[in-house]
Short mmCIF file of C-alpha atoms in Angstrom, two decimals:
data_model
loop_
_atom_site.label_atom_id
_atom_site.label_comp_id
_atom_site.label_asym_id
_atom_site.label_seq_id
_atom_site.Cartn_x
_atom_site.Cartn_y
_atom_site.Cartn_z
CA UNK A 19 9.50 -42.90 -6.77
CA UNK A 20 8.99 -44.00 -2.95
CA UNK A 21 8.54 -40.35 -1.91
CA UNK A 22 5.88 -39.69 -5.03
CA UNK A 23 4.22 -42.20 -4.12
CA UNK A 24 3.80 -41.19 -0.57
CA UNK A 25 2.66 -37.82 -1.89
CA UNK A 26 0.19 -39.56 -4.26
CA UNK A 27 -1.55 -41.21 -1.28
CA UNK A 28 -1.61 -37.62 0.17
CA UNK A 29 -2.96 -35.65 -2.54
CA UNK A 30 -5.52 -38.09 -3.20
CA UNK A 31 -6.16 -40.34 -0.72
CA UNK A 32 -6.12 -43.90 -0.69
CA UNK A 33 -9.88 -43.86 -2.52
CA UNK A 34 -8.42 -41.80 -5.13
CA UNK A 35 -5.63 -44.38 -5.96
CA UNK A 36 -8.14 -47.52 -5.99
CA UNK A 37 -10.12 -45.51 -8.39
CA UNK A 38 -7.15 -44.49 -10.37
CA UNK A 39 -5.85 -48.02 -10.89
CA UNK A 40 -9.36 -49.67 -11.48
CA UNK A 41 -10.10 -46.63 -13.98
CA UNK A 42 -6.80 -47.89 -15.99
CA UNK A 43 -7.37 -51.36 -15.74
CA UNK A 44 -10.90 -50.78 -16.92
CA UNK A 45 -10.07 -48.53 -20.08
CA UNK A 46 -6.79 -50.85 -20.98
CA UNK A 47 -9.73 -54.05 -20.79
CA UNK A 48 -11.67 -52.98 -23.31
CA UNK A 49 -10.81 -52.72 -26.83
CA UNK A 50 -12.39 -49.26 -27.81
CA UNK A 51 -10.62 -47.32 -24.92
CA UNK A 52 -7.24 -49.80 -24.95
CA UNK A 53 -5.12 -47.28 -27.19
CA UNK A 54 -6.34 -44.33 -24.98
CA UNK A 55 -5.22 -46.19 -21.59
CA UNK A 56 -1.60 -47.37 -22.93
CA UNK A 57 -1.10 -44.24 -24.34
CA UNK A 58 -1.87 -42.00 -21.18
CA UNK A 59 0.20 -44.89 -18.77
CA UNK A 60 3.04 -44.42 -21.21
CA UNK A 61 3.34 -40.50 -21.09
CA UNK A 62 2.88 -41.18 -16.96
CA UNK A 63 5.71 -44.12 -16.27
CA UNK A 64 7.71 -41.62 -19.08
CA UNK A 65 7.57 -38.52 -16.83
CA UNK A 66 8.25 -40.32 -13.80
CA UNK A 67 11.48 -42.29 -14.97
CA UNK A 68 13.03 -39.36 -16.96
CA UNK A 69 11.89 -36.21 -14.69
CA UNK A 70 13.50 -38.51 -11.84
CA UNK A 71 16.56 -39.61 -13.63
CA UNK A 72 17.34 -36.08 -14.48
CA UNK A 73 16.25 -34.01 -11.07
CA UNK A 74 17.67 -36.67 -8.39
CA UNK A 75 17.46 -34.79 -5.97
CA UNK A 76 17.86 -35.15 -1.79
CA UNK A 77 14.34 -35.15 -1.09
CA UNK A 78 14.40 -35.92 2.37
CA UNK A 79 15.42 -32.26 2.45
CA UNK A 80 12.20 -30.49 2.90
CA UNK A 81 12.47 -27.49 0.73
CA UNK A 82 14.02 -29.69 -2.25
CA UNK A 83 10.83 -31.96 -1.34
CA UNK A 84 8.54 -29.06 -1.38
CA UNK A 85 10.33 -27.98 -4.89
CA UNK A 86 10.32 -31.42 -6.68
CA UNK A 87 6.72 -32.08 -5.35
CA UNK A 88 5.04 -28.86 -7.65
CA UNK A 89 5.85 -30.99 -10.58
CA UNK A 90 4.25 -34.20 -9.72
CA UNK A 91 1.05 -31.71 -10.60
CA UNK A 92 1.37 -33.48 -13.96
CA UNK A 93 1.21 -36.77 -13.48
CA UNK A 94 -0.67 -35.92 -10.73
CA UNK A 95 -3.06 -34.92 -13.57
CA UNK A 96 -3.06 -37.96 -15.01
CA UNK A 97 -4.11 -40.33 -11.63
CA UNK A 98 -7.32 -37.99 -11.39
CA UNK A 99 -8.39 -38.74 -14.91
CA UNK A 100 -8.20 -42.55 -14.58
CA UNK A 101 -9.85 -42.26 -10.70
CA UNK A 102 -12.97 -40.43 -12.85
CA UNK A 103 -12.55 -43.08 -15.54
CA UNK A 104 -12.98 -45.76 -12.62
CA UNK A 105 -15.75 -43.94 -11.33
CA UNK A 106 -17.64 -44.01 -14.97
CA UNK A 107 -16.47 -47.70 -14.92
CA UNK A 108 -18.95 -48.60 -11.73
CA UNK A 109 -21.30 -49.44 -13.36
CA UNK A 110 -22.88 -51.41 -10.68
CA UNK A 111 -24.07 -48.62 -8.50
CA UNK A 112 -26.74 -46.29 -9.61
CA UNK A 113 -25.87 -42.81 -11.32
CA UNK A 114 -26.28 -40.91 -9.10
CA UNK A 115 -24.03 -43.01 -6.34
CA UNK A 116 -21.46 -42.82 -8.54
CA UNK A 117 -21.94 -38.98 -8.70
CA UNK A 118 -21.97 -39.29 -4.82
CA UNK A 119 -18.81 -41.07 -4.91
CA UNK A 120 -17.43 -38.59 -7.28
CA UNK A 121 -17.82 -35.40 -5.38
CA UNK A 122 -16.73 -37.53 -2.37
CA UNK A 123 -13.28 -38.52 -3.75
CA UNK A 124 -13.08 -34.63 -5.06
CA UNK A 125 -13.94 -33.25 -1.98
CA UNK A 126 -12.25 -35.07 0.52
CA UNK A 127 -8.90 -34.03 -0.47
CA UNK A 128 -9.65 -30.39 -0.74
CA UNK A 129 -11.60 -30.37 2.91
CA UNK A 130 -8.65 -32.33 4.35
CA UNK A 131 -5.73 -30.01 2.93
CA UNK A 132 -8.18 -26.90 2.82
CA UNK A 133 -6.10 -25.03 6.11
CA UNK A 134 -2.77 -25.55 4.57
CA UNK A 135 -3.58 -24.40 0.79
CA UNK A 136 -5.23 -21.06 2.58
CA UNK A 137 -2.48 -18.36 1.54
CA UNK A 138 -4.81 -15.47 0.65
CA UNK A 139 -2.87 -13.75 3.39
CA UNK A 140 0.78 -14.41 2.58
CA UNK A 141 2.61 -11.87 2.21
CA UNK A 142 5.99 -13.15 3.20
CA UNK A 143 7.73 -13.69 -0.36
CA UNK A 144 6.20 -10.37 -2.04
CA UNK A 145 7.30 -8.35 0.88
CA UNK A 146 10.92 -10.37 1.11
CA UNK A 147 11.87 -8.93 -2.46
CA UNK A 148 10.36 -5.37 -1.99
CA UNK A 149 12.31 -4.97 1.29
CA UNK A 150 15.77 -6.20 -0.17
CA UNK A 151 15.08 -3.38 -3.24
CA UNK A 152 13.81 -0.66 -0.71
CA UNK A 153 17.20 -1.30 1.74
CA UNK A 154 19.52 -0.40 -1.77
CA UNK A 155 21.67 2.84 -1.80
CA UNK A 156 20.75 4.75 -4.32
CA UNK A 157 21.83 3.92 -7.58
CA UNK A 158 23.41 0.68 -6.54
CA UNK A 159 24.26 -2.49 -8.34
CA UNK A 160 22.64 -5.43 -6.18
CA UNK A 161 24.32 -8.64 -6.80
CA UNK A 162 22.39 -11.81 -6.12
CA UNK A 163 22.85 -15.17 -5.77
CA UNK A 164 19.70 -18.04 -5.32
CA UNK A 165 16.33 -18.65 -7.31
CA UNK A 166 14.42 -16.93 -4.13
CA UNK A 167 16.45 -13.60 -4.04
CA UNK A 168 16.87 -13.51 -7.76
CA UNK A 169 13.30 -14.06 -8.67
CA UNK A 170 11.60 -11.72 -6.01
CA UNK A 171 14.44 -8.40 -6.57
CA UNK A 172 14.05 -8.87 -10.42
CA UNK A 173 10.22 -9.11 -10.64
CA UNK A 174 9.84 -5.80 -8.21
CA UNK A 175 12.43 -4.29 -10.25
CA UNK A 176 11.46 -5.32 -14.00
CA UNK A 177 7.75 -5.60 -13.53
CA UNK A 178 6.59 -3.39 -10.76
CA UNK A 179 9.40 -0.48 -11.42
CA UNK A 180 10.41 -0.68 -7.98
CA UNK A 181 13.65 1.24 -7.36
CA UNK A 182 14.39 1.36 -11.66
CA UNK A 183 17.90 3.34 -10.24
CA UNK A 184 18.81 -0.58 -8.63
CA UNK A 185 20.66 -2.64 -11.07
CA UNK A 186 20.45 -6.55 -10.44
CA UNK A 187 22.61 -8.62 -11.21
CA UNK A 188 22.64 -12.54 -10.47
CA UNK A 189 25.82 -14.03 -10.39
CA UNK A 190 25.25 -17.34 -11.66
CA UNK A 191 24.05 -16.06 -14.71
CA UNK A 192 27.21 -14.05 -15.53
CA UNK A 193 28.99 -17.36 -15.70
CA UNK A 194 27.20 -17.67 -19.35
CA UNK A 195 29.02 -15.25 -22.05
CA UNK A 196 25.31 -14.69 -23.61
CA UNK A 197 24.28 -12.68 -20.27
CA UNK A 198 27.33 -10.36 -20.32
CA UNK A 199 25.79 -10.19 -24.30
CA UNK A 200 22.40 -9.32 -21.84
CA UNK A 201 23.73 -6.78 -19.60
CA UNK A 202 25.78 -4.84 -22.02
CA UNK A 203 22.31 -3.82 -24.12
CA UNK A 204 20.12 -3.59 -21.04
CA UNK A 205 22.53 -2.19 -18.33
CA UNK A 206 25.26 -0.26 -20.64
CA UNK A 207 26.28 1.56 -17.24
CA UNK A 208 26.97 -1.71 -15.08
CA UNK A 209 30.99 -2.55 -16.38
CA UNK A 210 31.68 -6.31 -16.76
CA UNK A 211 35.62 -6.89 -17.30
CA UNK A 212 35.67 -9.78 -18.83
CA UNK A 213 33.60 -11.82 -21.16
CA UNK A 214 32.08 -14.15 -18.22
CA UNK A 215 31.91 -14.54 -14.50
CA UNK A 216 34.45 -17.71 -13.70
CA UNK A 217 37.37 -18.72 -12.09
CA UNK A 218 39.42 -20.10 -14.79
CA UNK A 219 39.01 -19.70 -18.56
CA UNK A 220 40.25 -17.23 -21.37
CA UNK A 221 38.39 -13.57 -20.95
CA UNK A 222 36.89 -14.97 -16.80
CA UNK A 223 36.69 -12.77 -14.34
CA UNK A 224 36.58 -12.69 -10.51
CA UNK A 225 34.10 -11.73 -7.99
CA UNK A 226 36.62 -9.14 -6.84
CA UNK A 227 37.29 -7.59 -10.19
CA UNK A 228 33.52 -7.32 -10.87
CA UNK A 229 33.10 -4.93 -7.55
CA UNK A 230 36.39 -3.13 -8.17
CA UNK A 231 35.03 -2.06 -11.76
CA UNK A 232 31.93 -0.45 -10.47
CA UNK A 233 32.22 0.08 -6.53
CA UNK A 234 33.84 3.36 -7.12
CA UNK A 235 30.58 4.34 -9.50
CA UNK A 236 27.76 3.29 -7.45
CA UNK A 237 27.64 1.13 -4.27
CA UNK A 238 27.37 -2.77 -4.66
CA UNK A 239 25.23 -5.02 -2.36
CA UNK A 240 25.58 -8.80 -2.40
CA UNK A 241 22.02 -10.89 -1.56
CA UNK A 242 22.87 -14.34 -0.72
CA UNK A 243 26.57 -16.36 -0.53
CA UNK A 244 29.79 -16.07 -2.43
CA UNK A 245 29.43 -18.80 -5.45
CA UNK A 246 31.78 -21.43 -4.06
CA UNK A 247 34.95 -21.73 -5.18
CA UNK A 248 35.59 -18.18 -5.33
CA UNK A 249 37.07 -16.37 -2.87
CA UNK A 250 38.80 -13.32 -4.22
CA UNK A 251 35.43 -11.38 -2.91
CA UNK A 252 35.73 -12.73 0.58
CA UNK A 253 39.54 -11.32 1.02
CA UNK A 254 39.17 -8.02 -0.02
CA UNK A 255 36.01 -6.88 0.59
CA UNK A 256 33.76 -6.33 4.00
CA UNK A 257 29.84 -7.19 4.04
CA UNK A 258 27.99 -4.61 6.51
CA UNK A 259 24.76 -5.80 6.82
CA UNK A 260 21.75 -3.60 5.34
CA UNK A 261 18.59 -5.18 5.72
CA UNK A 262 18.51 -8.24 3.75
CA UNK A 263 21.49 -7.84 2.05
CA UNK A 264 25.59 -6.22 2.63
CA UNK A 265 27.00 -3.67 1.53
CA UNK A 266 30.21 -4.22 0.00
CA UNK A 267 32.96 -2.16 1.35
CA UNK A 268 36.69 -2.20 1.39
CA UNK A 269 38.24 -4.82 3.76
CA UNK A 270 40.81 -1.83 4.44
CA UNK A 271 38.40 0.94 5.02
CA UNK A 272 37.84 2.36 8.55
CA UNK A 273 33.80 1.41 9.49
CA UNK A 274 31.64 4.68 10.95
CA UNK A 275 29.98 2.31 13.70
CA UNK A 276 27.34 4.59 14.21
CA UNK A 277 26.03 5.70 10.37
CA UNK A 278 26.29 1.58 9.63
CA UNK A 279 24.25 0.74 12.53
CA UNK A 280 21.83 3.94 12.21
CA UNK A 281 21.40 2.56 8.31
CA UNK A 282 20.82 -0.83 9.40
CA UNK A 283 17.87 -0.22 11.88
CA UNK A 284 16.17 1.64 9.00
CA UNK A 285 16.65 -1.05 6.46
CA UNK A 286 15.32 -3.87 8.54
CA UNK A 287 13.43 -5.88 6.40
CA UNK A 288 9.29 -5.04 7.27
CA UNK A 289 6.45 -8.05 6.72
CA UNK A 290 3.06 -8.12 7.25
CA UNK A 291 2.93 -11.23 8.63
CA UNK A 292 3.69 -12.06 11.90
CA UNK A 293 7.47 -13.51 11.49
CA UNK A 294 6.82 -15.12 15.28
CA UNK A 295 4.56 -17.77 13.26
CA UNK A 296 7.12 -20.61 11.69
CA UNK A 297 6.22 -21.27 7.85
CA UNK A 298 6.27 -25.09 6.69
CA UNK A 299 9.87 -26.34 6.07
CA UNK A 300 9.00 -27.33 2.47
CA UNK A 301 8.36 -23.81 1.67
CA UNK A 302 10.05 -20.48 -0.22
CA UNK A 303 8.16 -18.88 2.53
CA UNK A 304 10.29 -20.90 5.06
CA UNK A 305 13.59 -19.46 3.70
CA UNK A 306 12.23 -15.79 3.81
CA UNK A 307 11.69 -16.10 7.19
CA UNK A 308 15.04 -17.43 8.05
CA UNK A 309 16.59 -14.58 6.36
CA UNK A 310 14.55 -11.97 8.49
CA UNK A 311 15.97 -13.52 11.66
CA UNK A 312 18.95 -13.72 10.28
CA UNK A 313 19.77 -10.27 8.91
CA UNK A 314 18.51 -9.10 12.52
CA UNK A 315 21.40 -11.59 14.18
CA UNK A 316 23.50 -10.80 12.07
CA UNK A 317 22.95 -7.20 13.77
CA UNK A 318 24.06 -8.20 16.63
CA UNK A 319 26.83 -10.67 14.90
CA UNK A 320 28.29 -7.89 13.44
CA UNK A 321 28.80 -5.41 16.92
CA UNK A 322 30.41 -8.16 18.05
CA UNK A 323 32.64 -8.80 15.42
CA UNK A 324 33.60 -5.13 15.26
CA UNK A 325 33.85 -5.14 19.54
CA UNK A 326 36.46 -7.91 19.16
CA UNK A 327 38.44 -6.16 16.19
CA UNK A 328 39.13 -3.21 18.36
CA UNK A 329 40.23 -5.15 21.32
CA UNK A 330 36.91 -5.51 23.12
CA UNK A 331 35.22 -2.00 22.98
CA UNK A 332 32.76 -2.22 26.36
CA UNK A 333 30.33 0.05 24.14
CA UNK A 334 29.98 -2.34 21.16
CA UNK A 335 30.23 -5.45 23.46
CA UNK A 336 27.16 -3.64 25.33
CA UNK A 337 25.53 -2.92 21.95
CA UNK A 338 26.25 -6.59 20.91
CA UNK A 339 24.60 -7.56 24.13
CA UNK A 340 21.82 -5.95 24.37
CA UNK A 341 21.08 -7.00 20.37
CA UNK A 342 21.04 -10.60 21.39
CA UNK A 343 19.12 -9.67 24.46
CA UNK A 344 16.48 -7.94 22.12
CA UNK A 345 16.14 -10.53 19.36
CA UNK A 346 16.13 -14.51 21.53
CA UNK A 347 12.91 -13.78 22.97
CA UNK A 348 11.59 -13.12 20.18
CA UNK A 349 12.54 -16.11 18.21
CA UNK A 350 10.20 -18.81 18.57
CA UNK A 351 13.23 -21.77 18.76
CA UNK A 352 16.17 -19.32 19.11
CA UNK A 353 19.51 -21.16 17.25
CA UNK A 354 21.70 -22.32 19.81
CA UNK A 355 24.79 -20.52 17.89
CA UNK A 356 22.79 -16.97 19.32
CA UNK A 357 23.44 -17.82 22.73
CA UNK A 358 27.20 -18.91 22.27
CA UNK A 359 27.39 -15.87 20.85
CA UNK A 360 25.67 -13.59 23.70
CA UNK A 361 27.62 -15.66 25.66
CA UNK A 362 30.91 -13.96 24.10
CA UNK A 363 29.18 -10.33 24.24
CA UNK A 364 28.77 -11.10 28.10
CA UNK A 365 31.58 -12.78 28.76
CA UNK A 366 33.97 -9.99 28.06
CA UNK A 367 31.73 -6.93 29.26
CA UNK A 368 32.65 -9.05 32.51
CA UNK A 369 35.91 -8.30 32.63
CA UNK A 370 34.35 -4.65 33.55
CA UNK A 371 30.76 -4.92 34.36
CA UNK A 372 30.27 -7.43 37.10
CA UNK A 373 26.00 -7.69 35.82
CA UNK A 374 27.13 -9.40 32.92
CA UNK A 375 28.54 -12.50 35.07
CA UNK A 376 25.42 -13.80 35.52
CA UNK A 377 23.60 -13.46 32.15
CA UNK A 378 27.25 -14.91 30.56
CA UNK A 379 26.73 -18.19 32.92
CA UNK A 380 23.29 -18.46 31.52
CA UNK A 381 23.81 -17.80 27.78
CA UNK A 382 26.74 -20.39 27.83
CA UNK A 383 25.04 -23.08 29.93
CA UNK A 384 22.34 -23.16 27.12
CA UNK A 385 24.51 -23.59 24.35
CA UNK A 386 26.10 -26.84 26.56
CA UNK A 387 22.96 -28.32 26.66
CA UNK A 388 21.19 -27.16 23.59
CA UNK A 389 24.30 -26.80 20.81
CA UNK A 390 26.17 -29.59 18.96
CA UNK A 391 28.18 -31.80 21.13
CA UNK A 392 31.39 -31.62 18.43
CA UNK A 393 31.90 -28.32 18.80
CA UNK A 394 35.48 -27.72 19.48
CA UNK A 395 35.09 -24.61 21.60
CA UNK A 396 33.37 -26.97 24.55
CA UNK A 397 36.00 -27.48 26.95
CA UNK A 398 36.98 -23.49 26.48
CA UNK A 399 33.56 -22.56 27.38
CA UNK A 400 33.03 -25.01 30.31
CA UNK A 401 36.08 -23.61 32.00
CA UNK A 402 35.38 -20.63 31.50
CA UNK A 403 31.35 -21.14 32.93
CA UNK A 404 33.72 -22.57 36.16
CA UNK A 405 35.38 -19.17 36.23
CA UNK A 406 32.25 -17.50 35.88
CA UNK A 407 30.89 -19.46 38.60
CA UNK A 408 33.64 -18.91 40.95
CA UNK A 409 33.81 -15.29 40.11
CA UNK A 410 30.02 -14.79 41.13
CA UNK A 411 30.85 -16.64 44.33
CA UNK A 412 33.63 -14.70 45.03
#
């Protein structure tokens, strides 16, 4: 109630909420409008108590914030009416002041949050779900997981007919026996080997036997995290990046380096806007853009990965390197994880190429100052910044 309130005072301004309460106190005064007022203050103190008591939510996280806050629209709705009421209630001021003060309290608002409801150019949520469809194999089934990912990929793909071959899928609904109900008239060709999505329960299913009955029909992508407490997924199957999303591949099978990373630059995720600009941390636009920078790390992430599974190939350590290189100056507040991890790339292309001593030292002294101070790979990579050091010396 502390944070509505707060958001009250923003929306409508200090003004507005004088009005508001005189407008109520006015109407609940007198005896032909007292119904009206009790009546409307009821159906407000109802929607804040139960809407609260049933989506208690951490809003000092800002997206949650920015979520919760679209519904205090409605009582939102409410305030206004009684701050016109109290306007109609002044009856000591001339007509027209009060119209005066009515187009004041109505315009104020609107001229003071004019900048940051401007979105006629935002393009960063429509072209976040075309680019996740557009980066699909052909014929795939694209499993998804979060109201961003889910909502964007199915709208394209139900409403705008983008990539019709693409079936999606979101995981959390499978969990209810009435989707698989769903899926089996709508998607007859998608197999579901069970009668829901869970981990325990008569007729469940795993993650892992969901992709085994279908990855050797069509390839399957996953958009967004494993639902927790499942990790039969995770074990036996790879993600390669592509674009957005991963493509779900045996853990077992051998990985073609070059056709992944040759699929991956094409599949980078393209926006109009200019992903250098941060969105507000209260917005769906704000999680879009972390995903861009983070399906081009994870670029880099993933030479790296493969460098150190084959016993530090110099030509993926170089690729990894020259990924990081590529994408930190571009970031406007680069994560400090990015340069532990050039750090890494550097570090063991040192072993051969005596240039990467230098940009190693660097990348790692960063992440001392910058990253968390519980980290438990500190002492590791201050010794091995003093070997660096020494070697450069030397």
């Amino acid at each position: 109630l502390v944070y509505y309130a707060r958001d009250l005072v923003h929306q409508v301004t200090w003004i507005g909420v004088a009005l508001a309460a005189w407008g109520l106190a006015h109407t609940v005064r007198q005896r032909d409008t007292r119904v009206f007022g009790v009546t409307t203050f009821a159906a407000y103190a109802a929607f804040l108590l139960v809407f609260h008591s049933l989506a208690n939510l951490p809003l000092d996280e800002p997206l949650i914030h920015g979520v919760v806050a679209r519904f205090w629209q409605a009582p939102n709705l409410v305030v206004c009416l009684w701050a016109g009421l109290g306007v109609a209630a002044l009856t000591v001021i001339p007509v027209r002041a009060q119209i005066a003060v009515a187009l004041t309290i109505a315009g104020v608002p609107a001229l003071l949050h004019a900048r940051s409801a401007r979105h006629h150019d935002e393009y960063i949520v429509h072209d976040y779900g075309a680019s996740m469809l557009r980066a699909a194999s052909a014929n795939a089934l694209m499993l998804t997981r979060g109201d961003l990912i889910t909502n964007t990929t199915r709208y394209f793909n139900s409403i705008e007919k983008v990539r019709p071959d693409v079936r999606v899928l979101d995981i959390e609904l499978l969990t209810f026996p009435w989707m698989t109900r769903q899926v089996e008239r709508g998607m007859p060709d998608v197999v579901l080997p069970g009668s829901y999505y869970g981990v325990t329960g008569q007729g469940a299913y795993l993650m892992a036997d969901l992709i085994a009955a279908n990855i050797k029909r069509r390839p399957v992508f996953m958009c967004g995290v494993w639902k927790p407490g499942d990790g039969s997924a995770a074990a036996t199957y790879r993600r390669l990046p592509i674009g957005l999303c991963d493509r779900l591949v045996p853990a077992a099978d051998a990985i073609d380096v070059d056709a992944w990373a040759s699929e991956n630059a094409s599949t980078m995720p393209a926006f109009r806007n200019d992903m250098r600009i941060t969105p507000g941390d209260n917005t769906w636009e704000r999680v879009a853009w972390n995903d861009y920078w983070e399906a081009r790390h994870r670029r880099a992430y993933t030479f790296l990965m493969l460098a150190l599974e084959r016993h530090d190939d110099p030509v993926l350590l170089q690729r990894a390197a020259e990924s990081f290189d590529d994408i930190i100056p571009q970031h406007p507040a680069p994560p400090a994880s990015w340069y532990k991890n050039l750090g890494i790339a550097r570090t063991r292309l040192a072993a051969t190429d005596g240039a990467s001593v230098a940009p190693a030292i660097a990348a790692f002294t960063y992440y001392l100052q910058h990253g968390p101070s519980d980290d438990g790979d500190r002492p590791a990579i201050m010794q091995t910044v003093r070997d660096l050091q020494q070697a450069l010396v030397q």
